[in-house]
Amino acid sequence: MTPTSASHPARLVRGRSLAYALGVTLGYAADHLFGDPRRGHPVAGFGRAAAALETRLWRDTRPAGALHTALCVGATVAAAALATAATRKGAAVGGGSGRSPEGRASEGPRRGLAGPARAARGRDPGRSPKGIRGAAPAGPRGRSLRVPGRGGIGEHTPLVLLTALGSWAVLGGASLRREALGIARALHAHDLDDARHRLPRLCGRDPHLLGEADIARAVVESVAENTSDAVVGALVWGAVGGVPGLAGFRAVNTLDAMVGHRSARYLRFGWAAARLDDLIGRPGARLTAALATLAGPDPRAARRVWREDGPGHPSPNAGPVEAAFAGALGLRLGGELSYAGRKEHRALLNPTGRVPDVHDIERAVRLSSRVCFLALLTTTLAALLPTEASAA
């Protein structure tokens, strides 16, 4: 086996990793600019399908809930994997035959320029598709940057588009900012009724008896938690598993929001969805807390509150994130809250901090935006590093 043929799999993987990085960046930008798709949102469709399946499977038992979770998440991941495989098949058809690089080299230039022209339109800088005159420029240590038998990143255009569409549907940073700032505008206008009306779009708390400070605290806590749930966690699993990772994370997170409650109906049926959400949300929550510590105005306080007060939160994932935001912004979070008529008394996060006000909603949104952007950079680099190492 020649060095060129031996490096072919690594270079092919590198091309797909670059395609994922480009696609998720486009999807992130689409979410930032346009927000969620207004019609035919895949997450809404998933929710309807999960609710319909629940009507058939619901029993007041954990096994029934586990079956519901497995079917919903498994079907979503399988569909995303099949779509990804279809892009791989399309790249194989457009990228030439499966013959060895040596065999292709002996054939001379390909007949026709339709395939190379398509590759040229989307190729990486420095790549020269086969069939177009001119050798590919040498990369580090004299290696060619061309993927043997492939036309460069242009051959992975279907994967770029699939990843862009998938990440646009999965990421919810724009909606998070819109809802939080809408409540802030209502509070600035001293319109408590409007703020209370908007709050359930962001979190599940009872808004009816909340004052301005209570609403501001609820919004800041929800912005912190949903920075992880709506953006960072999805980016982490996308870097690990591509489009199936993105879709699987959103499926689990959506199921947890639907059935992962401690109500009489879902205490047992929703147990599997809630535990699975705790498990897959852990990496994203830790990354969110770490980036909030780095990007916030007071990294030392953020690290201290995360370490000292985060473990006292009842949620293993919301705790670190809310604690890091509380310390970074100098706020006191936690305390008494009410869900569906049921009151909870949570430990305080950063007890020496001040009570949040409407201006702190805007500060939390700005911190969330910085964290989301840093998470995009971190996870796309992480997706590329293994293939860079294998090519070294």
mmCIF file of C-alpha atoms in Angstrom:
data_model
loop_
_atom_site.group_PDB
_atom_site.id
_atom_site.type_symbol
_atom_site.label_atom_id
_atom_site.label_comp_id
_atom_site.label_asym_id
_atom_site.label_seq_id
_atom_site.Cartn_x
_atom_site.Cartn_y
_atom_site.Cartn_z
ATOM 1 C CA MET A 1 0.000 0.000 0.000
ATOM 2 C CA THR A 2 1.489 3.357 -1.019
ATOM 3 C CA PRO A 3 1.533 6.382 1.321
ATOM 4 C CA THR A 4 -1.053 8.084 -0.862
ATOM 5 C CA SER A 5 -3.530 5.221 -0.708
ATOM 6 C CA ALA A 6 -2.894 4.701 2.996
ATOM 7 C CA SER A 7 -3.725 8.355 3.724
ATOM 8 C CA HIS A 8 -6.934 8.277 1.668
ATOM 9 C CA PRO A 9 -9.294 7.309 4.545
ATOM 10 C CA ALA A 10 -7.840 9.957 6.850
ATOM 11 C CA ARG A 11 -8.138 12.606 4.156
ATOM 12 C CA LEU A 12 -11.705 11.567 3.386
ATOM 13 C CA VAL A 13 -12.603 11.872 7.066
ATOM 14 C CA ARG A 14 -10.916 15.266 7.142
ATOM 15 C CA GLY A 15 -13.048 16.413 4.221
ATOM 16 C CA ARG A 16 -16.222 15.358 6.001
ATOM 17 C CA SER A 17 -15.087 17.060 9.202
ATOM 18 C CA LEU A 18 -14.505 20.257 7.270
ATOM 19 C CA ALA A 19 -17.951 19.849 5.721
ATOM 20 C CA TYR A 20 -19.492 19.472 9.194
ATOM 21 C CA ALA A 21 -17.624 22.541 10.486
ATOM 22 C CA LEU A 22 -18.786 24.642 7.543
ATOM 23 C CA GLY A 23 -22.358 23.353 7.767
ATOM 24 C CA VAL A 24 -22.761 23.933 11.493
ATOM 25 C CA THR A 25 -21.303 27.426 11.130
ATOM 26 C CA LEU A 26 -23.841 28.203 8.404
ATOM 27 C CA GLY A 27 -26.639 26.790 10.551
ATOM 28 C CA TYR A 28 -25.496 28.851 13.548
ATOM 29 C CA ALA A 29 -25.465 31.965 11.365
ATOM 30 C CA ALA A 30 -28.948 31.170 10.011
ATOM 31 C CA ASP A 31 -30.300 30.790 13.546
ATOM 32 C CA HIS A 32 -28.640 34.058 14.560
ATOM 33 C CA LEU A 33 -30.018 35.966 11.558
ATOM 34 C CA PHE A 34 -33.425 34.385 10.994
ATOM 35 C CA GLY A 35 -34.358 32.550 14.179
ATOM 36 C CA ASP A 36 -36.380 29.344 14.085
ATOM 37 C CA PRO A 37 -38.144 28.323 10.868
ATOM 38 C CA ARG A 38 -41.665 29.748 11.088
ATOM 39 C CA ARG A 39 -43.391 26.848 9.343
ATOM 40 C CA GLY A 40 -42.718 23.146 9.285
ATOM 41 C CA HIS A 41 -40.279 23.249 12.190
ATOM 42 C CA PRO A 42 -38.824 19.739 12.605
ATOM 43 C CA VAL A 43 -38.764 20.019 16.401
ATOM 44 C CA ALA A 44 -42.479 20.873 16.445
ATOM 45 C CA GLY A 45 -43.125 17.889 14.181
ATOM 46 C CA PHE A 46 -41.140 15.673 16.522
ATOM 47 C CA GLY A 47 -43.183 16.951 19.455
ATOM 48 C CA ARG A 48 -46.456 16.083 17.738
ATOM 49 C CA ALA A 49 -45.225 12.613 16.854
ATOM 50 C CA ALA A 50 -43.960 12.007 20.409
ATOM 51 C CA ALA A 51 -47.285 13.158 21.866
ATOM 52 C CA ALA A 52 -49.207 10.860 19.519
ATOM 53 C CA LEU A 53 -47.007 7.918 20.493
ATOM 54 C CA GLU A 54 -47.475 8.761 24.154
ATOM 55 C CA THR A 55 -51.242 8.343 23.847
ATOM 56 C CA ARG A 56 -50.655 4.746 22.740
ATOM 57 C CA LEU A 57 -47.842 3.791 25.099
ATOM 58 C CA TRP A 58 -48.618 5.668 28.312
ATOM 59 C CA ARG A 59 -48.684 3.540 31.429
ATOM 60 C CA ASP A 60 -47.832 4.690 34.905
ATOM 61 C CA THR A 61 -44.586 2.711 34.829
ATOM 62 C CA ARG A 62 -40.925 3.347 34.105
ATOM 63 C CA PRO A 63 -40.630 0.614 31.439
ATOM 64 C CA ALA A 64 -43.423 2.201 29.399
ATOM 65 C CA GLY A 65 -41.680 5.549 29.547
ATOM 66 C CA ALA A 66 -38.348 3.971 28.656
ATOM 67 C CA LEU A 67 -39.931 2.363 25.573
ATOM 68 C CA HIS A 68 -41.435 5.708 24.566
ATOM 69 C CA THR A 69 -38.072 7.437 24.949
ATOM 70 C CA ALA A 70 -36.189 4.713 23.074
ATOM 71 C CA LEU A 71 -38.594 4.758 20.124
ATOM 72 C CA CYS A 72 -38.685 8.557 19.834
ATOM 73 C CA VAL A 73 -34.946 9.110 20.175
ATOM 74 C CA GLY A 74 -33.970 6.004 18.226
ATOM 75 C CA ALA A 75 -36.173 6.893 15.260
ATOM 76 C CA THR A 76 -34.789 10.440 15.196
ATOM 77 C CA VAL A 77 -31.160 9.346 15.298
ATOM 78 C CA ALA A 78 -31.787 6.639 12.695
ATOM 79 C CA ALA A 79 -33.430 9.114 10.317
ATOM 80 C CA ALA A 80 -30.525 11.546 10.711
ATOM 81 C CA ALA A 81 -28.017 8.732 10.172
ATOM 82 C CA LEU A 82 -29.781 7.626 6.989
ATOM 83 C CA ALA A 83 -29.791 11.193 5.695
ATOM 84 C CA THR A 84 -26.086 11.472 6.439
ATOM 85 C CA ALA A 85 -25.418 8.173 4.686
ATOM 86 C CA ALA A 86 -27.287 9.462 1.656
ATOM 87 C CA THR A 87 -24.909 12.420 1.445
ATOM 88 C CA ARG A 88 -22.016 9.971 1.616
ATOM 89 C CA LYS A 89 -23.472 7.983 -1.273
ATOM 90 C CA GLY A 90 -23.996 11.166 -3.262
ATOM 91 C CA ALA A 91 -20.379 12.178 -2.699
ATOM 92 C CA ALA A 92 -19.226 8.742 -3.861
ATOM 93 C CA VAL A 93 -21.242 9.056 -7.078
ATOM 94 C CA GLY A 94 -19.960 12.565 -7.769
ATOM 95 C CA GLY A 95 -16.415 11.928 -6.617
ATOM 96 C CA GLY A 96 -15.414 9.233 -9.120
ATOM 97 C CA SER A 97 -15.091 5.491 -9.100
ATOM 98 C CA GLY A 98 -13.880 3.404 -6.243
ATOM 99 C CA ARG A 99 -10.628 2.482 -8.048
ATOM 100 C CA SER A 100 -7.322 2.989 -6.351
ATOM 101 C CA PRO A 101 -5.436 6.297 -6.715
ATOM 102 C CA GLU A 102 -2.747 4.508 -8.706
ATOM 103 C CA GLY A 103 -5.345 3.150 -11.137
ATOM 104 C CA ARG A 104 -6.890 6.554 -11.613
ATOM 105 C CA ALA A 105 -3.513 8.171 -12.155
ATOM 106 C CA SER A 106 -2.762 5.750 -15.010
ATOM 107 C CA GLU A 107 -5.966 6.689 -16.815
ATOM 108 C CA GLY A 108 -4.923 10.256 -17.493
ATOM 109 C CA PRO A 109 -7.385 13.159 -17.374
ATOM 110 C CA ARG A 110 -11.069 12.324 -16.966
ATOM 111 C CA ARG A 111 -13.443 12.729 -19.847
ATOM 112 C CA GLY A 112 -15.510 15.859 -19.608
ATOM 113 C CA LEU A 113 -15.343 18.713 -17.125
ATOM 114 C CA ALA A 114 -18.828 18.578 -15.580
ATOM 115 C CA GLY A 115 -17.732 16.756 -12.427
ATOM 116 C CA PRO A 116 -14.536 18.786 -11.891
ATOM 117 C CA ALA A 117 -16.401 22.011 -12.545
ATOM 118 C CA ARG A 118 -18.867 21.181 -9.807
ATOM 119 C CA ALA A 119 -15.994 20.422 -7.464
ATOM 120 C CA ALA A 120 -14.176 23.629 -8.440
ATOM 121 C CA ARG A 121 -17.135 25.758 -7.438
ATOM 122 C CA GLY A 122 -17.014 24.519 -3.825
ATOM 123 C CA ARG A 123 -13.417 23.456 -3.321
ATOM 124 C CA ASP A 124 -11.201 24.485 -0.441
ATOM 125 C CA PRO A 125 -8.546 27.132 -1.210
ATOM 126 C CA GLY A 126 -5.450 25.398 -2.458
ATOM 127 C CA ARG A 127 -7.228 22.277 -3.771
ATOM 128 C CA SER A 128 -7.141 21.359 -7.434
ATOM 129 C CA PRO A 129 -9.709 18.754 -8.535
ATOM 130 C CA LYS A 130 -8.650 15.939 -10.836
ATOM 131 C CA GLY A 131 -9.213 16.721 -14.488
ATOM 132 C CA ILE A 132 -8.386 20.441 -14.143
ATOM 133 C CA ARG A 133 -4.929 21.379 -15.283
ATOM 134 C CA GLY A 134 -2.369 22.238 -12.625
ATOM 135 C CA ALA A 135 -1.086 20.219 -9.751
ATOM 136 C CA ALA A 136 -2.485 20.635 -6.275
ATOM 137 C CA PRO A 137 -0.306 22.888 -4.126
ATOM 138 C CA ALA A 138 1.784 21.132 -1.557
ATOM 139 C CA GLY A 139 0.652 21.247 2.039
ATOM 140 C CA PRO A 140 2.785 20.965 5.160
ATOM 141 C CA ARG A 141 5.824 18.711 4.653
ATOM 142 C CA GLY A 142 5.139 18.640 0.920
ATOM 143 C CA ARG A 143 1.891 16.668 1.144
ATOM 144 C CA SER A 144 -0.801 17.362 -1.418
ATOM 145 C CA LEU A 145 -3.906 18.944 0.075
ATOM 146 C CA ARG A 146 -6.087 17.122 -2.450
ATOM 147 C CA VAL A 147 -8.134 14.168 -1.272
ATOM 148 C CA PRO A 148 -7.282 11.342 -3.716
ATOM 149 C CA GLY A 149 -10.248 10.563 -5.897
ATOM 150 C CA ARG A 150 -12.286 13.389 -4.369
ATOM 151 C CA GLY A 151 -12.876 16.890 -5.612
ATOM 152 C CA GLY A 152 -12.364 18.612 -2.262
ATOM 153 C CA ILE A 153 -14.984 20.138 -0.027
ATOM 154 C CA GLY A 154 -17.275 20.629 -3.031
ATOM 155 C CA GLU A 155 -17.824 16.875 -3.153
ATOM 156 C CA HIS A 156 -19.279 17.124 0.377
ATOM 157 C CA THR A 157 -21.767 19.875 -0.467
ATOM 158 C CA PRO A 158 -24.770 17.626 0.380
ATOM 159 C CA LEU A 159 -23.348 17.066 3.865
ATOM 160 C CA VAL A 160 -22.694 20.793 4.281
ATOM 161 C CA LEU A 161 -26.302 21.562 3.379
ATOM 162 C CA LEU A 162 -27.727 18.794 5.571
ATOM 163 C CA THR A 163 -25.650 19.961 8.546
ATOM 164 C CA ALA A 164 -26.617 23.586 7.962
ATOM 165 C CA LEU A 165 -30.329 22.764 7.844
ATOM 166 C CA GLY A 166 -30.098 20.401 10.801
ATOM 167 C CA SER A 167 -28.215 22.810 13.009
ATOM 168 C CA TRP A 168 -30.526 25.686 12.047
ATOM 169 C CA ALA A 169 -33.494 23.585 13.157
ATOM 170 C CA VAL A 170 -31.816 22.346 16.341
ATOM 171 C CA LEU A 171 -30.174 25.509 17.667
ATOM 172 C CA GLY A 172 -32.377 27.944 19.574
ATOM 173 C CA GLY A 173 -30.133 30.840 20.519
ATOM 174 C CA ALA A 174 -32.089 33.468 18.577
ATOM 175 C CA SER A 175 -35.407 32.434 20.122
ATOM 176 C CA LEU A 176 -33.838 32.496 23.574
ATOM 177 C CA ARG A 177 -32.564 36.041 23.075
ATOM 178 C CA ARG A 178 -35.835 37.215 21.528
ATOM 179 C CA GLU A 179 -38.009 35.943 24.352
ATOM 180 C CA ALA A 180 -35.707 37.228 27.093
ATOM 181 C CA LEU A 181 -35.359 40.692 25.579
ATOM 182 C CA GLY A 182 -39.124 40.847 24.963
ATOM 183 C CA ILE A 183 -39.689 40.408 28.689
ATOM 184 C CA ALA A 184 -37.008 43.018 29.398
ATOM 185 C CA ARG A 185 -38.812 45.532 27.169
ATOM 186 C CA ALA A 186 -42.080 44.844 28.988
ATOM 187 C CA LEU A 187 -40.399 45.423 32.348
ATOM 188 C CA HIS A 188 -38.764 48.618 31.095
ATOM 189 C CA ALA A 189 -42.254 49.814 30.172
ATOM 190 C CA HIS A 190 -43.519 48.759 33.635
ATOM 191 C CA ASP A 191 -45.995 46.425 31.932
ATOM 192 C CA LEU A 192 -46.036 43.522 34.386
ATOM 193 C CA ASP A 193 -49.032 41.916 32.722
ATOM 194 C CA ASP A 194 -47.189 41.648 29.408
ATOM 195 C CA ALA A 195 -44.052 40.347 31.141
ATOM 196 C CA ARG A 196 -46.082 37.709 32.963
ATOM 197 C CA HIS A 197 -47.799 36.762 29.712
ATOM 198 C CA ARG A 198 -44.440 36.273 27.971
ATOM 199 C CA LEU A 199 -42.668 34.358 30.756
ATOM 200 C CA PRO A 200 -44.191 30.901 30.062
ATOM 201 C CA ARG A 201 -42.633 30.988 26.577
ATOM 202 C CA LEU A 202 -39.245 30.929 28.291
ATOM 203 C CA CYS A 203 -39.769 28.767 31.385
ATOM 204 C CA GLY A 204 -42.439 26.749 33.146
ATOM 205 C CA ARG A 205 -42.897 28.871 36.253
ATOM 206 C CA ASP A 206 -46.208 30.246 37.481
ATOM 207 C CA PRO A 207 -46.037 33.915 36.485
ATOM 208 C CA HIS A 208 -49.258 35.255 38.006
ATOM 209 C CA LEU A 209 -47.955 36.432 41.376
ATOM 210 C CA LEU A 210 -44.416 37.329 40.338
ATOM 211 C CA GLY A 211 -43.132 40.864 40.740
ATOM 212 C CA GLU A 212 -40.506 42.597 38.630
ATOM 213 C CA ALA A 213 -37.535 41.240 40.590
ATOM 214 C CA ASP A 214 -38.947 37.700 40.554
ATOM 215 C CA ILE A 215 -39.496 37.840 36.799
ATOM 216 C CA ALA A 216 -35.994 39.225 36.220
ATOM 217 C CA ARG A 217 -34.502 36.401 38.292
ATOM 218 C CA ALA A 218 -36.547 33.782 36.438
ATOM 219 C CA VAL A 219 -35.401 35.160 33.075
ATOM 220 C CA VAL A 220 -31.719 35.282 34.047
ATOM 221 C CA GLU A 221 -31.858 31.708 35.344
ATOM 222 C CA SER A 222 -33.656 30.527 32.194
ATOM 223 C CA VAL A 223 -31.188 32.301 29.916
ATOM 224 C CA ALA A 224 -28.334 30.575 31.737
ATOM 225 C CA GLU A 225 -29.891 27.110 31.636
ATOM 226 C CA ASN A 226 -31.077 27.380 28.054
ATOM 227 C CA THR A 227 -27.713 28.604 26.832
ATOM 228 C CA SER A 228 -26.656 25.026 27.492
ATOM 229 C CA ASP A 229 -29.882 23.287 26.473
ATOM 230 C CA ALA A 230 -30.674 25.300 23.353
ATOM 231 C CA VAL A 231 -27.189 25.812 21.942
ATOM 232 C CA VAL A 232 -24.046 24.525 23.634
ATOM 233 C CA GLY A 233 -25.197 20.979 24.365
ATOM 234 C CA ALA A 234 -26.330 20.516 20.771
ATOM 235 C CA LEU A 235 -22.994 21.806 19.456
ATOM 236 C CA VAL A 236 -21.106 19.382 21.696
ATOM 237 C CA TRP A 237 -23.039 16.362 20.469
ATOM 238 C CA GLY A 238 -22.882 17.582 16.893
ATOM 239 C CA ALA A 239 -19.091 17.654 17.128
ATOM 240 C CA VAL A 240 -19.175 14.096 18.494
ATOM 241 C CA GLY A 241 -21.812 12.544 16.232
ATOM 242 C CA GLY A 242 -22.491 14.931 13.366
ATOM 243 C CA VAL A 243 -26.101 15.434 12.290
ATOM 244 C CA PRO A 244 -27.311 12.349 14.229
ATOM 245 C CA GLY A 245 -25.693 13.822 17.340
ATOM 246 C CA LEU A 246 -27.437 17.156 16.802
ATOM 247 C CA ALA A 247 -30.806 15.522 16.200
ATOM 248 C CA GLY A 248 -30.468 13.033 19.044
ATOM 249 C CA PHE A 249 -29.614 15.730 21.573
ATOM 250 C CA ARG A 250 -32.589 17.844 20.559
ATOM 251 C CA ALA A 251 -34.908 14.831 20.663
ATOM 252 C CA VAL A 252 -33.884 13.953 24.222
ATOM 253 C CA ASN A 253 -34.062 17.572 25.373
ATOM 254 C CA THR A 254 -37.508 18.006 23.851
ATOM 255 C CA LEU A 255 -38.793 14.796 25.425
ATOM 256 C CA ASP A 256 -37.529 15.929 28.810
ATOM 257 C CA ALA A 257 -39.459 19.178 28.416
ATOM 258 C CA MET A 258 -42.588 17.221 27.471
ATOM 259 C CA VAL A 259 -42.607 14.355 29.967
ATOM 260 C CA GLY A 260 -39.655 14.804 32.327
ATOM 261 C CA HIS A 261 -41.751 16.343 35.095
ATOM 262 C CA ARG A 262 -42.350 15.269 38.660
ATOM 263 C CA SER A 263 -46.100 15.432 38.221
ATOM 264 C CA ALA A 264 -48.488 12.595 39.010
ATOM 265 C CA ARG A 265 -48.732 11.625 35.331
ATOM 266 C CA TYR A 266 -45.028 11.728 34.501
ATOM 267 C CA LEU A 267 -43.226 10.870 37.719
ATOM 268 C CA ARG A 268 -42.620 7.306 36.490
ATOM 269 C CA PHE A 269 -43.403 7.554 32.773
ATOM 270 C CA GLY A 270 -41.023 10.506 32.303
ATOM 271 C CA TRP A 271 -38.218 9.059 34.423
ATOM 272 C CA ALA A 272 -36.221 7.630 31.493
ATOM 273 C CA ALA A 273 -36.389 10.848 29.458
ATOM 274 C CA ALA A 274 -35.315 12.922 32.468
ATOM 275 C CA ARG A 275 -32.381 10.654 33.346
ATOM 276 C CA LEU A 276 -31.222 10.472 29.735
ATOM 277 C CA ASP A 277 -31.410 14.252 29.483
ATOM 278 C CA ASP A 278 -29.286 14.555 32.637
ATOM 279 C CA LEU A 279 -26.720 12.218 31.094
ATOM 280 C CA ILE A 280 -26.360 13.769 27.657
ATOM 281 C CA GLY A 281 -26.674 17.310 28.990
ATOM 282 C CA ARG A 282 -23.698 16.947 31.306
ATOM 283 C CA PRO A 283 -20.884 17.733 28.807
ATOM 284 C CA GLY A 284 -22.653 20.791 27.411
ATOM 285 C CA ALA A 285 -23.491 22.125 30.865
ATOM 286 C CA ARG A 286 -19.857 21.882 32.005
ATOM 287 C CA LEU A 287 -18.636 23.562 28.831
ATOM 288 C CA THR A 288 -21.240 26.315 29.244
ATOM 289 C CA ALA A 289 -20.171 26.936 32.835
ATOM 290 C CA ALA A 290 -16.501 27.000 31.842
ATOM 291 C CA LEU A 291 -17.080 29.431 28.968
ATOM 292 C CA ALA A 292 -19.296 31.661 31.140
ATOM 293 C CA THR A 293 -16.445 31.754 33.638
ATOM 294 C CA LEU A 294 -13.961 32.757 30.941
ATOM 295 C CA ALA A 295 -16.215 35.207 29.087
ATOM 296 C CA GLY A 296 -17.945 36.822 32.058
ATOM 297 C CA PRO A 297 -16.931 40.056 33.776
ATOM 298 C CA ASP A 298 -15.792 38.308 36.987
ATOM 299 C CA PRO A 299 -14.106 34.941 36.232
ATOM 300 C CA ARG A 300 -12.880 34.447 39.802
ATOM 301 C CA ALA A 301 -16.361 34.841 41.312
ATOM 302 C CA ALA A 302 -17.896 32.664 38.605
ATOM 303 C CA ARG A 303 -15.451 29.859 39.351
ATOM 304 C CA ARG A 304 -16.002 30.185 43.106
ATOM 305 C CA VAL A 305 -19.820 30.158 42.945
ATOM 306 C CA TRP A 306 -19.778 27.287 40.435
ATOM 307 C CA ARG A 307 -17.604 25.234 42.773
ATOM 308 C CA GLU A 308 -19.279 26.148 46.070
ATOM 309 C CA ASP A 309 -22.971 26.654 45.251
ATOM 310 C CA GLY A 310 -23.563 24.732 42.027
ATOM 311 C CA PRO A 311 -23.695 21.292 43.682
ATOM 312 C CA GLY A 312 -26.582 22.455 45.893
ATOM 313 C CA HIS A 313 -28.889 22.901 42.908
ATOM 314 C CA PRO A 314 -31.396 20.042 42.377
ATOM 315 C CA SER A 315 -30.482 19.796 38.681
ATOM 316 C CA PRO A 316 -27.033 18.336 37.977
ATOM 317 C CA ASN A 317 -26.776 20.386 34.785
ATOM 318 C CA ALA A 318 -28.653 23.613 35.480
ATOM 319 C CA GLY A 319 -26.744 23.992 38.760
ATOM 320 C CA PRO A 320 -23.240 24.572 37.338
ATOM 321 C CA VAL A 321 -24.524 26.843 34.570
ATOM 322 C CA GLU A 322 -26.728 29.044 36.768
ATOM 323 C CA ALA A 323 -24.019 29.215 39.419
ATOM 324 C CA ALA A 324 -21.398 30.329 36.897
ATOM 325 C CA PHE A 325 -23.743 33.004 35.527
ATOM 326 C CA ALA A 326 -24.595 34.158 39.059
ATOM 327 C CA GLY A 327 -20.953 34.574 39.971
ATOM 328 C CA ALA A 328 -19.945 36.129 36.650
ATOM 329 C CA LEU A 329 -22.745 38.722 36.819
ATOM 330 C CA GLY A 330 -22.592 39.311 40.581
ATOM 331 C CA LEU A 331 -26.209 38.216 41.099
ATOM 332 C CA ARG A 332 -28.057 36.185 43.705
ATOM 333 C CA LEU A 333 -30.076 33.442 42.052
ATOM 334 C CA GLY A 334 -32.099 30.537 43.405
ATOM 335 C CA GLY A 335 -34.510 30.631 46.314
ATOM 336 C CA GLU A 336 -38.264 30.055 46.228
ATOM 337 C CA LEU A 337 -40.100 29.382 42.981
ATOM 338 C CA SER A 338 -43.337 27.786 41.841
ATOM 339 C CA TYR A 339 -44.040 25.225 39.117
ATOM 340 C CA ALA A 340 -47.620 24.210 38.292
ATOM 341 C CA GLY A 341 -48.832 25.293 41.708
ATOM 342 C CA ARG A 342 -46.032 23.400 43.484
ATOM 343 C CA LYS A 343 -43.524 25.516 45.400
ATOM 344 C CA GLU A 344 -39.838 24.673 45.610
ATOM 345 C CA HIS A 345 -37.201 26.111 47.895
ATOM 346 C CA ARG A 346 -33.816 25.966 46.204
ATOM 347 C CA ALA A 347 -30.456 26.782 47.666
ATOM 348 C CA LEU A 348 -29.179 30.265 46.923
ATOM 349 C CA LEU A 349 -26.499 30.688 44.294
ATOM 350 C CA ASN A 350 -24.050 33.454 45.243
ATOM 351 C CA PRO A 351 -25.915 34.529 48.420
ATOM 352 C CA THR A 352 -23.844 37.708 48.716
ATOM 353 C CA GLY A 353 -24.821 38.884 45.227
ATOM 354 C CA ARG A 354 -27.505 41.450 44.517
ATOM 355 C CA VAL A 355 -31.088 40.802 43.425
ATOM 356 C CA PRO A 356 -31.450 40.808 39.610
ATOM 357 C CA ASP A 357 -33.276 43.643 37.867
ATOM 358 C CA VAL A 358 -34.332 44.293 34.288
ATOM 359 C CA HIS A 359 -30.862 45.476 33.241
ATOM 360 C CA ASP A 360 -29.422 42.137 34.331
ATOM 361 C CA ILE A 361 -31.608 40.360 31.768
ATOM 362 C CA GLU A 362 -29.740 42.238 29.048
ATOM 363 C CA ARG A 363 -26.395 41.465 30.688
ATOM 364 C CA ALA A 364 -27.277 37.778 30.872
ATOM 365 C CA VAL A 365 -28.274 37.766 27.183
ATOM 366 C CA ARG A 366 -24.955 39.360 26.205
ATOM 367 C CA LEU A 367 -23.034 36.803 28.248
ATOM 368 C CA SER A 368 -25.090 34.001 26.714
ATOM 369 C CA SER A 369 -24.279 35.266 23.204
ATOM 370 C CA ARG A 370 -20.550 35.273 23.965
ATOM 371 C CA VAL A 371 -20.733 31.781 25.426
ATOM 372 C CA CYS A 372 -22.625 30.441 22.394
ATOM 373 C CA PHE A 373 -20.099 31.891 19.946
ATOM 374 C CA LEU A 374 -17.160 30.521 21.932
ATOM 375 C CA ALA A 375 -18.898 27.135 22.051
ATOM 376 C CA LEU A 376 -19.206 27.178 18.255
ATOM 377 C CA LEU A 377 -15.473 27.848 17.929
ATOM 378 C CA THR A 378 -14.554 25.249 20.545
ATOM 379 C CA THR A 379 -16.690 22.441 19.175
ATOM 380 C CA THR A 380 -15.838 22.985 15.503
ATOM 381 C CA LEU A 381 -12.132 22.976 16.359
ATOM 382 C CA ALA A 382 -12.650 19.821 18.407
ATOM 383 C CA ALA A 383 -14.369 18.181 15.439
ATOM 384 C CA LEU A 384 -11.377 19.009 13.229
ATOM 385 C CA LEU A 385 -8.518 18.174 15.580
ATOM 386 C CA PRO A 386 -8.672 14.330 15.375
ATOM 387 C CA THR A 387 -8.512 14.384 11.588
ATOM 388 C CA GLU A 388 -5.689 16.905 11.621
ATOM 389 C CA ALA A 389 -3.783 14.610 14.002
ATOM 390 C CA SER A 390 -4.376 11.593 11.792
ATOM 391 C CA ALA A 391 -3.050 13.470 8.768
ATOM 392 C CA ALA A 392 0.122 14.560 10.596
#
